[in-house]
């Protein structure tokens, strides 16, 4: 391999190219149901092994520099002197992260400086943690008295008097190096500390993150962990395992509350998020002191992560390079060699299906092993690439960790085979952990923070018209029903393609290529009914306001420009509507232009004509009608004509509901806008309007609650709006 390959995917592609030519890709594919054999075949290829090792060693090399660490620390010092403690903590944290591990003195200086900033912010526990870490890292002895003084002050604040006395003794020992004047200064400082008796009152703030602990609607299911007692696991030959409602479920009910079995933070968030739990705690970043590549938000997370991080420590960049496959290796590593080998060697385990033959416990390795992987259904080159990645990770564990220390060569291949299974599972089972991030004061966006496995929620099959919606509270997945489900009905998730957002042909293609199945949901199966997208983008029927079938080549009526109404089944002129819409397009463009120029009166004139035309010509769910009405509403709001504004928003509200559905997030955003306008009118108009306002507020709150959770800013904003409204109406 002569040319320089920049990333793992390029390397895989180049391997696959040669692999196809030499028949290796098909050989790997033809080994049926024996993943260990696949790994063995790859790793016994000496030539391949050499290239993999070369790539690995290139990746493992650390990219840290003492200069960068110093530079960050000095910036931090400047901010500290300006009393911008939070900013200085950020810089000291960066310094710790970029410091070469062998450079202990520099590392200890950054830790000590950070402890000073934490002290200023009254974060005494974290301050102590940094001091103790600095003291294990060759902290310069001439600086010792200063840091020990800070330690004593923190211990006193926390009421840890016993530790305080021990540290005083250490401080006395550190005096040896000082000159007389300095000694005197410190001794008088100590007197002051000891006289200051306010120390014991301090209690460190505990993190209260969420005021509400969510539990499944009708209690937790003991047999099906993390699921509501309203759900059962069922099994059939064609479908495999699936989730069924064992009683009627109402929209909004919580169906799953699940902790991830394993998660990997995406590279973009690794410098700001806890490596173990994804929390963002800018002031509480404790690095792994062995590798300095990852952060933990607490000692609890550091301890919990030790089952995998002791193995992965120092390999973060090489593990990042294989993307989602990292999570596949993580599963094997966290359960440990003994557990996975014992599992494999007990032949009964492989045959028993969790959830059917025994209870479904999201923490058990058996459950992880049995997640759907479709390994044997994959295309040869796809399987080859996954197998190569698994072989690479096996080699990495062999070369750079003690994971395989006591394992035989055969056992290593067996474990490599398991890594392959878990990598293949990622395609169908990996879940993106998302968080709502504010874009600006009016809008929020979901951002992908990490990839995780939720074994219970994973049992739901896909439908393009799902029954549930997912949201996150930290890294806890919360699944709620988005519509009513009858007892005995299957509960469906949506893996991405939704019938309201994607055409049938695109959905079928995507699901087949990515998840290896043919979707049999109502919207995919029934090819006699039209695609939802076609119905939405229809012209209106002049007789009944229904929607007209879009004439296409297959419709004979297209020739005479007549077409069928879907509702009243009469023939209508397609051409008349086409002409009207054509005119409306130009009016909309001119109206928008006037709006942008600030000529609101002209914009109102043009857009009013446009909306009138579109109301006649377009189906009420047509996005163009909604958009024009929304623009006109903006113009009216601008000049304070709220009654006109309200009329226009009703049109766009209908369009949004038709297109995205009653419980969509788009609907909630539209309702929020609408309630703003109704608020303006509420004091001047009748009781009906006020009732409607309250109803819409509640609807929007309901949608935000099921999509984003009651802790989201959108939900809270509406909540306070409702409080404000109630007090207004009481007057
Ligand atoms: Zn954490
Ligand atoms: Zn580490
Ligand atoms: Zn479908
Ligand atoms: Zn009609």
XYZ file of C-alpha atoms and ligand atoms in Angstrom:
735
model
C 0.000 0.000 0.000
C 1.828 3.032 -1.213
C -0.495 5.991 -0.958
C -1.273 7.723 2.307
C -4.694 6.802 3.676
C -6.302 9.391 5.867
C -9.067 7.541 7.574
C -10.270 4.110 8.525
C -13.003 4.057 5.885
C -10.464 4.753 3.132
C -8.325 1.940 4.437
C -11.351 -0.398 4.506
C -12.292 0.551 0.952
C -8.809 -0.122 -0.282
C -8.728 -3.503 1.517
C -12.110 -4.401 0.070
C -10.925 -3.591 -3.439
C -8.003 -6.017 -3.174
C -10.137 -8.446 -1.191
C -12.673 -8.684 -4.022
C -9.937 -9.307 -6.584
C -8.326 -12.047 -4.546
C -11.635 -13.697 -3.686
C -11.249 -12.993 0.027
C -14.444 -10.990 0.306
C -16.537 -13.910 -0.895
C -14.540 -16.401 1.184
C -15.363 -14.451 4.364
C -18.980 -14.275 3.304
C -19.191 -17.997 2.572
C -18.116 -19.018 6.060
C -21.629 -19.356 7.411
C -22.461 -18.830 11.083
C -18.891 -18.917 12.321
C -17.619 -15.479 13.128
C -14.521 -16.688 14.970
C -13.475 -18.467 11.776
C -13.896 -15.207 9.853
C -11.613 -13.341 12.264
C -9.104 -16.183 12.198
C -8.942 -16.156 8.409
C -8.262 -12.413 8.409
C -5.726 -12.331 11.222
C -3.740 -15.252 9.856
C -3.065 -13.246 6.700
C 0.424 -11.951 7.448
C 0.341 -9.184 4.843
C -2.951 -7.796 6.160
C -1.732 -7.983 9.737
C 1.313 -5.873 8.925
C -0.788 -3.098 7.378
C -3.257 -3.148 10.265
C -0.444 -2.877 12.792
C 1.151 -0.013 10.893
C -2.114 1.901 10.859
C -2.697 1.126 14.517
C 0.675 2.374 15.689
C 0.260 5.502 13.662
C -3.079 6.183 15.396
C -1.959 5.304 18.909
C 0.810 7.895 18.802
C -0.232 10.739 21.000
C -0.801 14.213 19.719
C 0.001 16.278 22.763
C 2.495 18.979 23.407
C 4.043 20.612 26.416
C 3.939 23.971 24.623
C 0.178 23.803 24.171
C -0.287 22.798 27.819
C 1.815 25.751 28.988
C 0.059 28.155 26.684
C -3.390 27.105 27.969
C -2.215 27.390 31.564
C -0.818 30.891 31.048
C -4.057 32.029 29.422
C -5.855 30.564 32.430
C -3.595 32.545 34.770
C -4.467 35.787 32.991
C -8.165 35.066 33.322
C -7.690 34.118 36.961
C -6.067 37.461 37.681
C -9.062 39.139 36.019
C -11.288 37.141 38.397
C -12.928 35.313 35.471
C -12.693 32.013 37.332
C -15.002 30.009 35.083
C -13.021 30.917 31.980
C -9.768 30.140 33.733
C -11.065 26.695 34.725
C -11.832 25.997 31.068
C -8.259 26.924 30.104
C -6.681 24.882 32.903
C -8.829 21.951 31.794
C -7.534 22.337 28.238
C -4.018 22.468 29.598
C -4.511 19.194 31.487
C -5.951 17.594 28.370
C -3.075 18.560 26.113
C -0.261 17.883 28.559
C 1.901 14.835 27.756
C 1.299 12.296 30.508
C 4.995 11.888 31.313
C 5.257 15.603 32.035
C 4.038 15.384 35.598
C 5.211 18.781 36.844
C 3.309 20.693 34.173
C 0.245 18.541 34.809
C 0.423 19.181 38.538
C 0.728 22.953 37.975
C -2.400 23.043 35.840
C -4.272 20.968 38.435
C -3.087 23.196 41.283
C -4.076 26.350 39.417
C -7.466 24.896 38.629
C -7.933 24.063 42.308
C -7.371 27.755 43.124
C -10.121 28.795 40.688
C -12.489 26.135 42.031
C -11.800 27.397 45.542
C -12.812 30.890 44.489
C -16.129 29.517 43.270
C -16.714 27.712 46.603
C -16.432 24.320 44.902
C -14.400 22.894 47.765
C -14.853 19.202 47.072
C -13.667 19.615 43.494
C -10.862 21.860 44.679
C -9.682 19.128 47.050
C -9.878 16.542 44.326
C -7.569 18.601 42.091
C -5.152 19.294 44.939
C -4.905 15.613 45.792
C -4.294 14.757 42.148
C -1.624 17.458 41.855
C 0.100 16.077 44.955
C 0.457 12.653 43.328
C 2.060 14.253 40.268
C 5.431 15.535 41.399
C 4.262 18.973 42.465
C 7.259 21.352 42.948
C 8.270 21.413 46.613
C 8.828 25.199 46.780
C 5.148 25.683 45.920
C 3.998 23.093 48.427
C 3.065 25.407 51.346
C 0.663 27.386 49.166
C -1.258 24.389 47.911
C -1.350 22.804 51.377
C -2.782 26.020 52.795
C -5.545 25.821 50.211
C -6.093 22.229 51.148
C -6.473 23.118 54.815
C -8.918 25.905 54.033
C -11.024 23.573 51.865
C -11.003 20.820 54.484
C -12.149 23.278 57.134
C -14.922 24.541 54.881
C -16.080 20.976 54.485
C -15.773 20.290 58.196
C -13.181 17.544 57.754
C -11.194 18.420 60.881
C -9.265 15.169 61.197
C -7.831 15.521 57.657
C -7.162 19.155 58.443
C -4.853 18.221 61.325
C -2.902 15.731 59.185
C -2.444 18.329 56.481
C -1.173 20.838 59.061
C 1.581 18.382 59.893
C 2.445 18.055 56.212
C 2.533 21.816 55.979
C 5.010 22.037 58.825
C 7.265 19.581 57.015
C 7.026 21.696 53.879
C 8.292 24.718 55.830
C 11.813 23.386 55.704
C 12.384 24.903 52.289
C 11.200 28.389 53.190
C 12.956 31.577 54.188
C 12.179 33.121 57.553
C 9.982 35.954 56.228
C 7.824 33.508 54.274
C 7.546 31.235 57.284
C 6.233 34.096 59.380
C 3.688 35.036 56.767
C 2.325 31.505 56.530
C 2.242 31.056 60.280
C 0.098 34.135 60.672
C -2.144 32.856 57.848
C -2.623 29.610 59.710
C -3.662 31.527 62.823
C -6.266 33.361 60.806
C -7.617 30.132 59.357
C -7.835 28.477 62.735
C -9.645 31.435 64.242
C -12.103 31.628 61.409
C -14.887 29.441 62.649
C -17.343 29.688 59.786
C -15.938 26.651 58.099
C -18.323 24.024 59.313
C -21.445 25.655 58.006
C -20.587 25.004 54.438
C -22.374 22.262 52.568
C -21.566 21.680 48.944
C -24.477 21.935 46.523
C -25.562 18.548 45.344
C -26.452 18.362 41.704
C -30.149 18.516 41.369
C -30.488 18.024 37.666
C -34.046 17.035 37.065
C -36.910 17.779 39.382
C -38.942 14.921 38.038
C -38.015 11.276 38.001
C -39.858 9.612 35.179
C -41.332 6.159 35.655
C -43.288 4.085 33.146
C -46.976 4.901 33.161
C -48.332 1.784 34.791
C -45.275 0.727 36.715
C -42.179 -1.144 35.673
C -42.380 -4.534 34.040
C -40.497 -7.106 36.116
C -40.086 -9.546 33.267
C -39.272 -6.945 30.611
C -36.827 -4.528 32.276
C -37.139 -0.803 31.606
C -40.504 -1.325 29.913
C -43.946 -0.432 31.179
C -46.093 -3.205 32.663
C -48.461 -2.488 29.753
C -46.022 -4.128 27.317
C -45.156 -7.749 26.540
C -42.470 -9.361 24.405
C -43.878 -11.662 21.739
C -42.193 -13.857 19.207
C -43.037 -15.213 15.780
C -41.003 -17.019 13.132
C -41.427 -14.243 10.537
C -40.992 -11.248 12.827
C -38.676 -12.505 15.543
C -39.280 -10.732 18.842
C -41.605 -7.746 18.970
C -43.397 -5.574 21.507
C -47.136 -5.800 22.131
C -49.570 -3.813 24.261
C -51.253 -6.010 26.868
C -53.893 -3.365 27.576
C -55.179 -0.157 25.982
C -52.574 2.613 25.990
C -53.318 6.321 25.661
C -51.271 8.894 23.750
C -48.709 10.477 26.076
C -48.172 7.429 28.324
C -44.549 6.599 29.119
C -43.675 3.155 27.740
C -39.921 2.812 28.327
C -37.511 4.506 30.724
C -34.169 2.956 29.941
C -30.534 3.429 30.894
C -28.032 2.616 28.167
C -26.247 -0.702 28.430
C -23.236 0.958 26.798
C -22.507 4.330 25.245
C -19.744 6.123 23.395
C -19.571 9.933 23.303
C -19.130 11.281 19.754
C -15.654 12.763 19.089
C -16.948 16.345 18.802
C -18.228 16.208 22.373
C -15.378 14.365 24.024
C -13.708 17.471 25.362
C -16.893 18.800 26.934
C -18.804 15.705 28.070
C -18.320 13.088 30.743
C -16.839 10.019 29.064
C -19.153 7.742 31.009
C -22.519 9.490 31.341
C -22.416 12.348 28.713
C -23.112 15.036 31.331
C -21.777 18.492 30.680
C -20.116 19.842 33.827
C -17.649 22.550 32.817
C -16.396 23.066 36.355
C -16.113 19.442 37.317
C -13.920 17.830 34.764
C -11.687 15.238 36.335
C -9.453 13.751 33.684
C -8.260 10.177 33.598
C -4.783 10.730 34.964
C -3.268 7.784 33.129
C -4.218 8.868 29.617
C -5.561 12.404 30.086
C -7.700 11.803 26.998
C -11.089 11.592 28.649
C -13.070 13.361 31.378
C -15.380 12.215 34.105
C -17.968 14.365 35.837
C -17.585 12.593 39.172
C -15.689 9.908 40.993
C -18.730 7.674 40.645
C -18.483 7.863 36.846
C -14.745 7.299 36.988
C -15.257 4.171 39.067
C -18.123 2.813 36.985
C -16.125 3.322 33.803
C -13.121 1.419 35.122
C -14.535 -1.922 33.876
C -13.842 -0.771 30.311
C -11.585 2.253 30.606
C -8.711 0.380 32.234
C -8.580 -1.548 28.939
C -9.306 1.384 26.608
C -7.099 3.864 28.483
C -4.743 5.648 26.082
C -6.437 4.256 22.992
C -9.142 6.906 22.628
C -7.941 8.279 19.289
C -7.525 4.889 17.649
C -10.931 3.781 18.945
C -12.476 6.993 17.634
C -11.042 6.245 14.223
C -13.261 3.157 13.777
C -16.436 5.123 14.502
C -19.471 3.233 15.768
C -17.528 -0.077 15.844
C -15.953 1.265 19.050
C -19.278 0.597 20.750
C -19.179 -3.005 19.509
C -15.798 -3.582 21.142
C -16.930 -1.694 24.243
C -19.639 -4.277 24.945
C -17.164 -7.167 24.985
C -14.607 -5.178 26.974
C -17.072 -4.064 29.656
C -18.369 -7.567 30.317
C -14.794 -8.829 30.465
C -13.057 -11.823 28.937
C -14.232 -14.390 31.495
C -17.904 -13.512 31.173
C -18.050 -13.566 27.392
C -16.007 -16.771 27.085
C -18.066 -18.502 29.759
C -21.177 -17.445 27.892
C -19.914 -18.818 24.586
C -18.785 -22.111 26.050
C -22.098 -22.843 27.708
C -23.959 -23.991 24.588
C -27.371 -23.708 26.254
C -27.029 -19.917 26.376
C -26.947 -19.355 22.674
C -30.192 -21.204 22.160
C -32.223 -19.568 24.925
C -33.886 -16.388 23.686
C -34.170 -13.684 26.361
C -37.663 -12.324 26.731
C -39.152 -15.581 25.475
C -37.384 -18.378 27.343
C -36.460 -16.268 30.348
C -36.812 -12.729 31.614
C -35.359 -9.803 29.703
C -32.668 -8.150 31.775
C -31.005 -5.175 30.046
C -27.779 -5.722 31.981
C -27.179 -9.351 31.026
C -24.711 -10.359 28.344
C -27.180 -12.891 27.005
C -29.558 -10.047 26.118
C -26.771 -8.178 24.324
C -25.675 -11.280 22.448
C -29.185 -11.888 21.136
C -29.850 -8.407 19.751
C -30.617 -8.608 16.037
C -27.433 -8.472 13.933
C -28.392 -9.687 10.418
C -24.782 -10.854 10.028
C -25.743 -13.659 7.654
C -27.959 -11.402 5.541
C -25.315 -8.770 4.834
C -23.830 -8.097 1.430
C -20.350 -9.676 1.039
C -18.374 -6.398 0.960
C -20.329 -4.926 3.867
C -19.675 -8.007 5.990
C -16.021 -7.972 4.913
C -15.576 -4.409 6.163
C -17.184 -5.175 9.514
C -15.076 -8.323 9.848
C -11.909 -6.336 9.071
C -12.840 -3.784 11.717
C -13.493 -6.539 14.266
C -10.146 -8.151 13.371
C -8.434 -4.790 13.795
C -10.008 -4.247 17.222
C -9.027 -7.781 18.267
C -5.467 -7.041 17.215
C -5.566 -3.745 19.101
C -6.630 -5.508 22.311
C -3.863 -8.039 21.724
C -1.085 -5.529 21.038
C -1.907 -2.585 23.278
C -3.843 -3.947 26.261
C -3.749 -6.739 28.794
C -7.248 -7.882 27.869
C -6.090 -11.145 26.278
C -3.213 -11.758 28.665
C -4.299 -15.224 29.705
C -6.316 -16.175 26.628
C -5.386 -18.837 24.098
C -5.199 -17.995 20.399
C -8.499 -19.806 19.759
C -10.206 -17.810 22.514
C -8.950 -14.585 20.955
C -10.608 -15.508 17.684
C -13.800 -16.389 19.551
C -13.829 -12.945 21.176
C -13.026 -11.319 17.821
C -16.093 -13.131 16.460
C -18.204 -11.634 19.239
C -16.884 -8.155 18.468
C -17.995 -8.761 14.873
C -21.499 -9.744 16.045
C -21.762 -6.584 18.144
C -20.502 -4.377 15.317
C -23.138 -5.856 13.011
C -25.787 -5.231 15.680
C -24.987 -1.515 15.688
C -26.660 -1.040 12.319
C -30.075 -1.990 13.689
C -29.701 -1.273 17.391
C -27.522 1.784 17.938
C -29.440 4.784 19.184
C -28.253 8.385 18.917
C -28.490 10.193 22.252
C -29.734 13.654 21.385
C -30.054 16.789 23.372
C -32.163 19.854 22.772
C -29.800 22.727 22.110
C -31.009 26.273 21.814
C -30.240 27.800 18.419
C -31.486 31.198 19.416
C -34.145 32.397 21.803
C -36.976 31.128 19.625
C -35.815 27.806 18.338
C -34.300 24.604 19.559
C -32.562 21.817 17.728
C -31.732 18.224 18.539
C -28.027 17.572 18.602
C -26.403 14.097 18.566
C -24.123 13.735 21.586
C -23.393 10.027 21.811
C -24.268 6.602 20.456
C -25.763 4.063 22.821
C -27.479 0.695 23.100
C -30.874 0.411 24.784
C -31.655 -3.307 24.632
C -35.313 -3.112 25.693
C -36.429 -0.269 23.419
C -34.478 -2.032 20.657
C -37.096 -4.783 20.552
C -39.636 -2.468 18.927
C -40.003 -3.021 15.200
C -40.114 -0.212 12.692
C -43.161 1.387 11.153
C -43.272 4.431 8.876
C -46.239 5.500 11.023
C -44.872 4.787 14.522
C -46.753 4.525 17.798
C -44.012 6.116 19.894
C -41.665 9.056 20.114
C -38.236 9.031 21.825
C -36.697 11.684 24.025
C -33.788 11.832 26.461
C -33.278 12.911 30.027
C -29.494 12.992 30.212
C -28.633 9.574 28.823
C -31.916 7.972 29.889
C -34.113 7.117 26.940
C -37.767 7.906 27.459
C -40.269 6.442 25.017
C -43.826 7.723 25.012
C -46.903 6.711 23.050
C -47.722 9.291 20.411
C -51.179 7.928 19.753
C -53.642 5.547 21.343
C -52.764 1.863 21.081
C -55.333 -0.885 21.498
C -54.741 -3.960 23.634
C -53.133 -6.644 21.467
C -51.625 -4.165 18.971
C -47.920 -4.114 18.230
C -45.947 -1.062 19.442
C -43.765 0.430 16.706
C -40.780 2.742 16.693
C -39.624 4.689 13.633
C -36.032 3.993 12.534
C -35.890 7.171 10.456
C -38.110 7.080 7.383
C -41.542 8.486 8.274
C -44.407 8.388 5.788
C -45.142 12.075 6.312
C -41.563 13.051 5.536
C -40.352 10.669 2.852
C -41.790 9.089 -0.274
C -42.670 5.408 -0.205
C -40.033 4.348 -2.755
C -37.263 6.189 -0.884
C -38.351 4.692 2.436
C -38.442 1.141 1.129
C -35.040 1.529 -0.453
C -33.477 3.038 2.660
C -34.903 0.438 5.042
C -33.811 -2.399 2.809
C -30.277 -1.176 2.299
C -29.690 -0.074 5.868
C -31.724 -2.482 7.959
C -32.110 -5.433 5.587
C -35.888 -5.704 5.796
C -38.893 -4.926 3.678
C -41.222 -2.614 5.553
C -44.722 -4.023 5.827
C -46.332 -1.036 7.511
C -49.688 0.036 6.148
C -48.175 2.934 4.217
C -45.566 0.763 2.504
C -47.586 -2.413 1.984
C -50.656 -0.880 0.405
C -49.319 0.271 -2.952
C -52.851 0.802 -4.297
C -53.328 3.878 -2.158
C -51.398 6.946 -3.136
C -48.245 8.171 -1.523
C -48.996 10.599 1.316
C -46.678 13.163 -0.279
C -48.836 13.143 -3.447
C -52.012 13.753 -1.467
C -50.476 16.649 0.468
C -49.217 18.352 -2.687
C -52.671 18.266 -4.359
C -54.965 20.803 -5.871
C -58.315 21.420 -4.198
C -61.666 20.208 -5.514
C -63.837 23.252 -6.321
C -67.008 21.340 -5.427
C -66.179 19.796 -2.061
C -62.799 21.231 -1.024
C -61.332 17.700 -1.066
C -58.115 16.936 -2.940
C -57.678 16.182 -6.624
C -55.657 13.240 -7.902
C -52.476 14.473 -9.570
C -52.750 13.416 -13.180
C -49.795 11.396 -14.349
C -48.991 9.419 -17.474
C -51.010 6.493 -16.186
C -54.159 8.556 -15.756
C -56.084 8.731 -19.021
C -57.926 11.819 -17.761
C -54.709 13.824 -17.884
C -55.092 14.136 -21.597
C -58.260 16.168 -21.357
C -56.942 18.008 -18.311
C -59.674 16.642 -16.100
C -58.951 14.726 -12.938
C -60.746 12.885 -10.160
C -61.597 14.286 -6.723
C -60.538 11.859 -4.005
C -63.503 12.804 -1.815
C -66.580 13.392 -3.957
C -65.296 11.255 -6.850
C -66.362 13.788 -9.501
C -64.227 14.842 -12.449
C -62.779 18.333 -12.043
C -60.683 20.625 -14.164
C -57.047 20.257 -13.260
C -56.036 23.019 -15.606
C -58.074 25.765 -13.869
C -56.308 25.071 -10.588
C -52.934 24.865 -12.254
C -53.460 28.294 -13.790
C -54.532 29.849 -10.483
C -51.528 28.362 -8.678
C -49.242 29.640 -11.388
C -50.468 33.168 -10.742
C -50.161 32.661 -6.987
C -46.502 31.663 -7.280
C -45.680 35.029 -8.795
C -47.791 36.933 -6.226
C -46.036 35.105 -3.403
C -42.613 35.977 -4.795
C -43.515 39.630 -5.196
C -45.173 39.770 -1.777
C -42.101 38.243 -0.132
C -39.894 40.732 -1.915
C -42.023 43.664 -0.672
C -41.875 42.205 2.822
C -38.080 42.020 2.694
C -37.968 45.609 1.455
C -40.025 46.662 4.463
C -43.043 47.689 2.374
C -45.576 45.931 4.598
C -48.717 47.461 3.047
C -47.685 46.366 -0.435
C -46.768 42.917 0.906
C -50.207 42.609 2.517
C -51.900 43.541 -0.752
C -49.972 40.980 -2.808
C -50.027 38.180 -0.248
C -53.758 38.608 0.378
C -54.396 37.985 -3.312
C -51.985 35.086 -3.234
C -53.682 33.448 -0.233
C -57.121 33.917 -1.769
C -55.967 32.177 -4.948
C -54.204 29.404 -3.107
C -57.163 28.791 -0.821
C -59.239 28.109 -3.923
C -56.607 26.204 -5.867
C -54.654 24.182 -3.333
C -55.623 21.385 -0.962
C -55.830 22.624 2.637
C -52.750 20.573 3.587
C -50.600 21.953 0.769
C -47.387 23.423 2.255
C -47.437 26.391 -0.172
C -50.828 27.531 1.121
C -49.587 27.308 4.706
C -46.402 29.213 3.935
C -48.151 32.124 2.172
C -50.724 32.413 4.964
C -47.925 32.388 7.529
C -46.104 35.221 5.763
C -49.263 37.287 5.592
C -49.844 36.619 9.297
C -46.357 37.975 10.022
C -47.203 41.180 8.130
C -50.439 41.643 10.066
C -48.701 40.999 13.387
C -46.118 43.599 12.424
C -48.743 46.320 12.077
C -50.709 45.105 15.109
C -53.723 43.758 13.221
C -54.091 40.641 15.322
C -57.593 39.707 14.189
C -56.415 39.399 10.580
C -53.288 37.671 11.767
C -55.370 35.105 13.645
C -57.368 34.255 10.487
C -54.180 33.609 8.511
C -52.611 31.515 11.235
C -55.690 29.291 11.264
C -54.956 28.485 7.618
C -51.317 27.662 8.221
C -52.211 25.689 11.346
C -54.506 23.458 9.271
C -51.792 22.977 6.650
C -49.219 22.002 9.294
C -51.618 19.593 10.990
C -52.481 17.915 7.706
C -48.881 17.530 6.708
C -47.070 16.651 9.924
C -49.899 15.321 12.085
C -51.596 16.486 15.222
C -48.860 15.470 17.643
C -45.855 16.604 15.611
C -43.270 19.034 16.881
C -44.065 21.271 13.875
C -47.649 21.439 15.151
C -46.459 22.475 18.604
C -44.286 25.246 17.147
C -47.237 26.496 15.089
C -49.583 26.341 18.084
C -47.098 28.312 20.111
C -47.145 31.078 17.508
C -50.934 30.942 17.373
C -51.344 31.232 21.132
C -49.106 34.322 21.132
C -51.575 36.007 18.820
C -54.600 34.759 20.747
C -53.036 36.216 23.898
C -53.075 39.613 22.226
C -56.780 39.168 21.539
C -57.767 37.391 24.748
C -58.447 40.512 26.808
C -60.614 42.097 24.158
C -62.708 39.194 22.981
C -65.184 36.664 24.132
C -65.018 33.662 26.414
C -64.920 31.194 23.469
C -61.647 32.639 22.311
C -60.163 32.358 25.787
C -61.275 28.745 26.034
C -59.701 28.049 22.688
C -56.481 29.678 23.821
C -56.246 27.503 26.919
C -56.990 24.411 24.827
C -54.220 25.221 22.328
C -51.734 25.989 25.080
C -52.456 22.610 26.622
C -52.158 20.870 23.264
C -48.781 22.461 22.599
C -47.595 21.607 26.111
C -48.673 18.007 25.619
C -46.671 17.754 22.385
C -43.537 19.322 23.871
C -43.833 17.062 26.878
C -43.897 13.869 24.807
C -41.230 15.000 22.356
C -38.788 16.884 24.556
C -39.866 16.178 28.138
C -41.320 18.519 30.763
C -37.823 19.893 31.501
C -37.440 21.431 28.016
C -37.421 25.194 27.719
C -40.276 25.107 25.202
C -42.502 23.296 27.674
C -41.562 25.554 30.561
C -42.188 28.655 28.500
C -45.731 27.557 27.727
C -46.267 26.625 31.326
C -45.467 30.148 32.445
C -47.589 31.529 29.621
C -50.510 29.551 31.000
C -49.915 30.875 34.515
C -49.760 34.404 33.147
C -52.978 33.841 31.207
C -54.846 32.485 34.217
C -53.934 35.517 36.276
C -54.975 37.748 33.380
C -58.384 36.117 33.119
C -58.971 36.286 36.859
C -58.917 40.089 36.743
Zn -20.457 11.308 34.424
Zn -7.408 6.798 30.673
Zn -43.199 1.468 6.047
Zn -64.757 16.909 -4.542
